XYZ file of C-alpha atoms in Angstrom:
382
model
C 235.753 46.552 -223.972
C 235.533 46.410 -227.762
C 235.463 49.597 -229.777
C 233.935 50.280 -233.166
C 237.284 49.899 -234.967
C 236.002 46.942 -237.004
C 233.084 46.818 -239.427
C 230.941 43.848 -240.481
C 233.364 43.287 -243.353
C 236.262 42.913 -240.928
C 234.275 40.521 -238.741
C 233.419 38.386 -241.776
C 237.132 38.294 -242.577
C 237.773 37.312 -238.957
C 235.657 34.190 -239.380
C 237.867 33.089 -242.263
C 241.072 33.918 -240.380
C 239.901 32.120 -237.240
C 239.169 29.002 -239.260
C 242.627 29.161 -240.813
C 244.300 29.623 -237.429
C 242.360 26.781 -235.829
C 243.129 24.389 -238.698
C 246.614 25.327 -239.809
C 248.282 26.993 -236.819
C 246.932 26.116 -233.369
C 247.395 22.319 -233.632
C 251.058 22.735 -234.660
C 252.390 25.592 -232.547
C 253.873 23.398 -229.820
C 255.671 21.156 -232.310
C 257.022 24.123 -234.276
C 258.315 25.659 -231.066
C 260.090 22.424 -230.128
C 261.814 21.922 -233.493
C 262.563 25.622 -233.928
C 260.914 26.099 -237.316
C 257.521 26.645 -238.854
C 256.469 24.186 -241.539
C 257.220 26.002 -244.843
C 253.881 24.826 -246.199
C 252.185 27.361 -243.933
C 253.211 30.243 -246.196
C 251.669 28.605 -249.244
C 248.485 27.850 -247.336
C 248.331 31.421 -246.071
C 248.875 32.667 -249.612
C 246.044 30.501 -250.907
C 243.798 31.950 -248.176
C 244.695 35.495 -249.227
C 246.433 36.251 -245.925
C 249.732 37.422 -247.424
C 250.251 40.768 -249.098
C 246.985 42.311 -247.960
C 248.188 45.771 -248.987
C 249.782 44.665 -252.277
C 247.793 45.663 -255.387
C 245.820 42.831 -256.957
C 247.767 42.970 -260.221
C 250.815 41.735 -258.302
C 248.953 38.955 -256.500
C 247.996 40.793 -253.318
C 244.784 41.647 -251.525
C 244.558 45.172 -252.881
C 243.447 46.830 -249.647
C 245.167 49.657 -247.824
C 242.937 49.118 -244.776
C 245.303 48.039 -242.000
C 242.416 46.799 -239.904
C 242.451 43.517 -241.822
C 246.005 42.916 -240.656
C 244.903 43.769 -237.097
C 242.312 41.001 -237.301
C 245.039 38.499 -238.200
C 247.180 39.663 -235.270
C 244.299 39.277 -232.829
C 243.468 35.766 -234.000
C 247.104 34.618 -233.800
C 247.480 36.183 -230.337
C 244.333 34.358 -229.234
C 246.158 31.014 -229.632
C 249.561 32.299 -228.486
C 251.179 32.075 -231.929
C 253.645 34.962 -231.652
C 256.206 33.219 -233.865
C 253.670 32.804 -236.650
C 252.616 36.434 -236.367
C 256.207 37.568 -236.894
C 256.684 35.105 -239.741
C 253.562 36.098 -241.648
C 253.568 39.760 -240.644
C 257.137 40.363 -241.747
C 255.974 40.607 -245.337
C 252.844 42.700 -244.776
C 254.336 45.058 -242.189
C 257.888 45.350 -243.515
C 258.958 44.001 -246.880
C 255.703 44.485 -248.788
C 255.434 48.240 -248.215
C 259.023 48.774 -249.374
C 258.490 46.872 -252.617
C 255.089 48.440 -253.306
C 256.100 52.021 -252.506
C 259.642 52.061 -253.850
C 259.819 49.289 -256.436
C 259.880 49.825 -260.172
C 257.269 48.100 -262.296
C 259.797 45.420 -263.256
C 260.795 44.873 -259.622
C 257.199 44.518 -258.485
C 256.372 41.976 -261.173
C 259.608 40.087 -260.484
C 259.172 39.651 -256.729
C 255.677 40.390 -255.438
C 253.610 37.546 -256.982
C 255.866 34.840 -255.544
C 255.876 36.496 -252.139
C 252.095 36.993 -252.025
C 251.519 33.348 -252.944
C 253.887 32.140 -250.223
C 256.049 30.337 -252.784
C 258.942 32.646 -251.927
C 260.103 34.181 -248.657
C 261.494 37.628 -247.907
C 263.540 39.424 -245.283
C 264.881 42.878 -244.584
C 268.486 43.043 -243.397
C 269.241 46.102 -241.300
C 270.776 44.973 -238.002
C 274.492 44.172 -237.773
C 276.644 42.801 -234.949
C 277.696 46.367 -234.106
C 274.626 48.295 -235.257
C 271.177 47.739 -233.783
C 268.941 50.689 -232.986
C 271.641 53.063 -234.287
C 271.357 52.373 -238.013
C 274.055 54.933 -238.788
C 276.565 52.454 -237.409
C 275.988 50.126 -240.368
C 279.251 48.885 -241.898
C 277.990 46.705 -244.733
C 279.204 48.427 -247.908
C 278.345 48.455 -251.581
C 280.710 49.866 -254.195
C 279.626 50.643 -257.744
C 281.309 48.579 -260.465
C 279.876 49.294 -263.905
C 276.281 48.133 -263.998
C 276.579 46.365 -260.636
C 277.157 47.012 -256.966
C 279.692 44.881 -255.077
C 278.221 44.120 -251.656
C 280.291 43.125 -248.609
C 279.387 42.750 -244.958
C 277.207 40.811 -242.559
C 273.839 41.098 -240.866
C 272.437 39.455 -237.748
C 269.066 38.907 -236.030
C 267.423 38.730 -239.462
C 263.877 37.420 -239.170
C 263.085 34.928 -241.907
C 266.669 34.944 -243.124
C 267.042 31.207 -243.563
C 264.155 30.870 -246.038
C 264.315 34.259 -247.735
C 264.582 34.341 -251.515
C 264.348 38.147 -251.584
C 266.399 40.173 -249.088
C 266.320 43.962 -248.829
C 269.804 44.909 -247.609
C 270.725 48.263 -246.115
C 274.251 49.137 -247.269
C 276.553 52.117 -246.989
C 277.218 53.332 -250.533
C 278.895 56.673 -249.762
C 281.006 56.788 -246.571
C 281.258 60.585 -246.708
C 277.569 61.393 -247.117
C 276.327 60.752 -243.574
C 272.654 59.804 -243.447
C 272.490 60.219 -247.225
C 275.116 57.575 -247.789
C 272.849 54.511 -247.500
C 271.081 52.601 -250.266
C 268.643 49.683 -250.277
C 269.737 46.758 -252.459
C 267.647 43.676 -253.173
C 269.669 40.479 -252.980
C 268.259 37.235 -254.327
C 268.967 34.020 -252.450
C 270.939 32.342 -255.238
C 273.404 35.167 -255.887
C 277.054 34.014 -255.686
C 278.796 35.227 -252.529
C 275.628 35.315 -250.437
C 275.551 32.774 -247.605
C 273.364 32.142 -244.608
C 274.833 31.611 -241.175
C 273.443 29.741 -238.228
C 269.889 29.993 -237.010
C 270.186 31.855 -233.718
C 269.043 30.259 -230.446
C 266.415 32.625 -229.038
C 264.753 32.928 -225.643
C 261.246 33.143 -227.096
C 259.401 32.998 -230.408
C 261.458 29.889 -231.004
C 259.543 28.651 -234.039
C 260.432 31.671 -236.173
C 263.935 31.596 -237.583
C 266.324 34.453 -236.925
C 269.577 34.115 -238.824
C 272.941 35.573 -239.683
C 273.551 36.627 -243.296
C 276.913 37.138 -245.025
C 277.795 39.001 -248.216
C 281.186 38.343 -249.786
C 281.661 40.300 -253.027
C 278.034 39.752 -253.978
C 277.455 41.298 -257.395
C 274.063 43.026 -257.250
C 272.719 44.534 -260.505
C 272.037 48.261 -260.392
C 268.473 47.372 -261.396
C 268.124 45.886 -257.900
C 268.466 49.263 -256.176
C 265.210 49.839 -254.298
C 264.153 53.466 -254.218
C 266.782 56.105 -254.778
C 270.541 55.753 -254.492
C 271.579 57.393 -251.213
C 267.974 57.538 -250.047
C 268.040 54.363 -247.973
C 268.016 56.017 -244.554
C 265.069 58.199 -245.494
C 263.187 55.236 -246.921
C 263.658 53.394 -243.624
C 262.501 56.327 -241.509
C 259.359 56.771 -243.628
C 258.264 53.162 -243.076
C 259.272 52.559 -239.473
C 255.990 53.960 -238.032
C 253.986 51.123 -239.609
C 256.402 48.508 -238.309
C 256.270 50.000 -234.819
C 252.487 50.198 -234.814
C 252.303 46.530 -235.798
C 254.542 45.586 -232.862
C 252.418 47.729 -230.552
C 249.163 46.244 -231.811
C 250.338 42.675 -231.364
C 251.480 43.625 -227.859
C 247.969 44.815 -227.066
C 246.366 41.738 -228.641
C 248.695 39.422 -226.718
C 247.924 41.226 -223.462
C 244.190 40.941 -224.072
C 244.530 37.229 -224.852
C 246.563 36.650 -221.681
C 243.893 38.389 -219.615
C 241.160 36.173 -221.100
C 243.173 33.020 -220.357
C 243.766 34.210 -216.810
C 240.142 35.077 -216.096
C 239.142 31.591 -217.249
C 241.913 29.950 -215.223
C 241.218 31.827 -211.965
C 237.500 31.004 -212.207
C 238.281 27.286 -212.512
C 241.271 27.005 -210.153
C 240.383 26.618 -206.461
C 242.452 27.558 -203.408
C 241.378 27.558 -199.761
C 237.968 26.277 -200.747
C 236.981 28.812 -203.391
C 237.941 29.930 -206.922
C 241.091 32.047 -207.121
C 239.034 34.674 -208.971
C 236.943 35.322 -205.848
C 239.852 36.620 -203.764
C 239.897 40.388 -203.534
C 243.516 40.617 -204.667
C 242.718 38.600 -207.791
C 239.780 40.838 -208.660
C 241.847 43.980 -208.102
C 244.684 42.720 -210.313
C 242.268 41.674 -213.058
C 240.493 45.036 -212.842
C 243.763 46.956 -213.134
C 244.885 44.977 -216.169
C 241.523 45.252 -217.912
C 241.484 49.015 -217.412
C 245.016 49.547 -218.692
C 244.327 47.401 -221.747
C 241.076 49.236 -222.529
C 242.769 52.634 -222.290
C 245.599 51.438 -224.505
C 243.141 50.034 -227.034
C 241.529 53.441 -227.404
C 244.905 54.958 -228.326
C 245.887 52.150 -230.694
C 242.519 52.091 -232.435
C 242.972 55.790 -233.116
C 246.510 55.120 -234.344
C 245.314 52.426 -236.770
C 242.798 54.848 -238.253
C 245.521 57.496 -238.494
C 247.726 55.005 -240.368
C 244.863 54.284 -242.774
C 244.502 58.006 -243.385
C 248.255 58.472 -243.937
C 248.487 60.628 -240.805
C 250.369 58.426 -238.313
C 253.482 60.316 -237.252
C 256.782 58.840 -236.132
C 256.137 60.253 -232.644
C 252.651 58.733 -232.430
C 254.052 55.350 -233.472
C 256.903 55.603 -230.969
C 254.461 56.352 -228.157
C 252.275 53.417 -229.187
C 255.218 51.065 -229.472
C 256.873 51.709 -226.115
C 253.679 51.965 -224.122
C 251.875 48.921 -225.544
C 254.906 46.620 -225.391
C 255.801 47.632 -221.851
C 252.151 47.095 -220.879
C 252.321 43.683 -222.531
C 255.234 42.777 -220.229
C 253.373 43.934 -217.109
C 250.115 42.224 -217.981
C 251.613 38.874 -218.922
C 253.868 38.885 -215.866
C 250.889 39.474 -213.570
C 248.786 36.904 -215.408
C 251.523 34.322 -214.958
C 251.594 35.112 -211.237
C 247.872 34.435 -210.990
C 248.438 31.049 -212.615
C 250.757 30.124 -209.753
C 253.110 27.211 -210.349
C 251.229 26.130 -213.454
C 252.103 29.432 -215.065
C 255.714 28.299 -215.122
C 254.858 25.186 -217.144
C 255.259 25.515 -220.904
C 252.139 23.424 -221.487
C 250.178 26.513 -220.446
C 250.027 29.273 -223.090
C 250.823 31.956 -220.517
C 254.326 30.505 -220.060
C 255.130 30.710 -223.754
C 253.558 34.162 -223.977
C 255.862 35.296 -221.162
C 259.080 34.505 -223.056
C 257.647 35.461 -226.458
C 256.803 38.930 -225.183
C 260.266 39.879 -223.994
C 261.662 40.850 -227.399
C 258.761 43.228 -228.066
C 260.424 46.079 -226.192
C 263.658 45.515 -228.129
C 263.098 44.950 -231.847
C 261.715 47.689 -234.048
C 263.549 50.154 -231.786
C 264.027 49.735 -228.051
C 261.831 51.407 -225.459
C 264.668 53.795 -224.735
C 264.927 54.826 -228.397
C 261.150 55.319 -228.549
C 261.280 57.619 -225.535
C 264.158 59.513 -227.120
C 262.047 60.118 -230.234
C 259.106 61.352 -228.165
C 261.258 63.433 -225.837
C 263.207 65.036 -228.684
C 259.907 66.108 -230.256
C 258.707 67.629 -226.990
C 261.747 69.842 -226.472
C 262.705 70.707 -230.058
């Protein structure tokens, strides 16, 4: 069941996005998954199509729209062809890095970094997670010490999406060990700064085409002009922007679940067992009905959440509810869809198999399901 979330303008944009996906993404997904990397040319092509930096003002090379529904269209079209890796690769800028630079950057910072990122000429990453600090960001040990007009940055980060090709990296560092949550600052590291090195590309279960890397900082001298936002305000800056990231993960989870259901309906109508299509068995119809209903109910909540984000009214609790529910539903739906594919569902040549492994990380990154429930529960009993 479609809702009235999208207007004619969004559907016109969808036609352009679908053409891009069918030409530049769908024919290459399998190869990119095998080699473990997306062709770097994709970012430039996406930039030329105006698919990067949708929310970045036009004067910095972006699309100049604050309407998140355009990004939702891109997620749906990528989910339709099972391109989860590409969604993470392209969405990392629009859902994560872009908002930080637009909201917190100085005029000089915006002009220095945004045009190259919106064009796809440069790549970006945000480095929060460390070997000993995942969902608990207060456990971050990467430090930055002031030295004249610079900060001296030391530490390491892991599980950094886009780390191997990033020219601009927003690093969360502890700048005052005695200030608690107010002791963190965001520093922008450029890829050619002495002392910055990239570690190995990590071997992941799913989303294999998108690189996830280790990053190391050994006495990296970062100019004070590269502080993003306010000194000591890093933790607050992160908390303010996490709802958008979590909604994006939730929305892709919904889109991926809807795509899996469509694939499965088509498959069970064509696949025969005991003399009739699998779709005609009562159990098949019941399972399909249950999944369709859960997805429709979830879409109603997420559509409302997208409109709340557009209006600047999406709360951290609303985003946490959306994130844990939609990603857990994604797991259930894709698991049941794979079951209805039978043995063929276990073969990677079928998109449901790749969707199965790609989905698993959805309940982990951006804050685990358990952390999301903690946020919601804490709000209920405060």
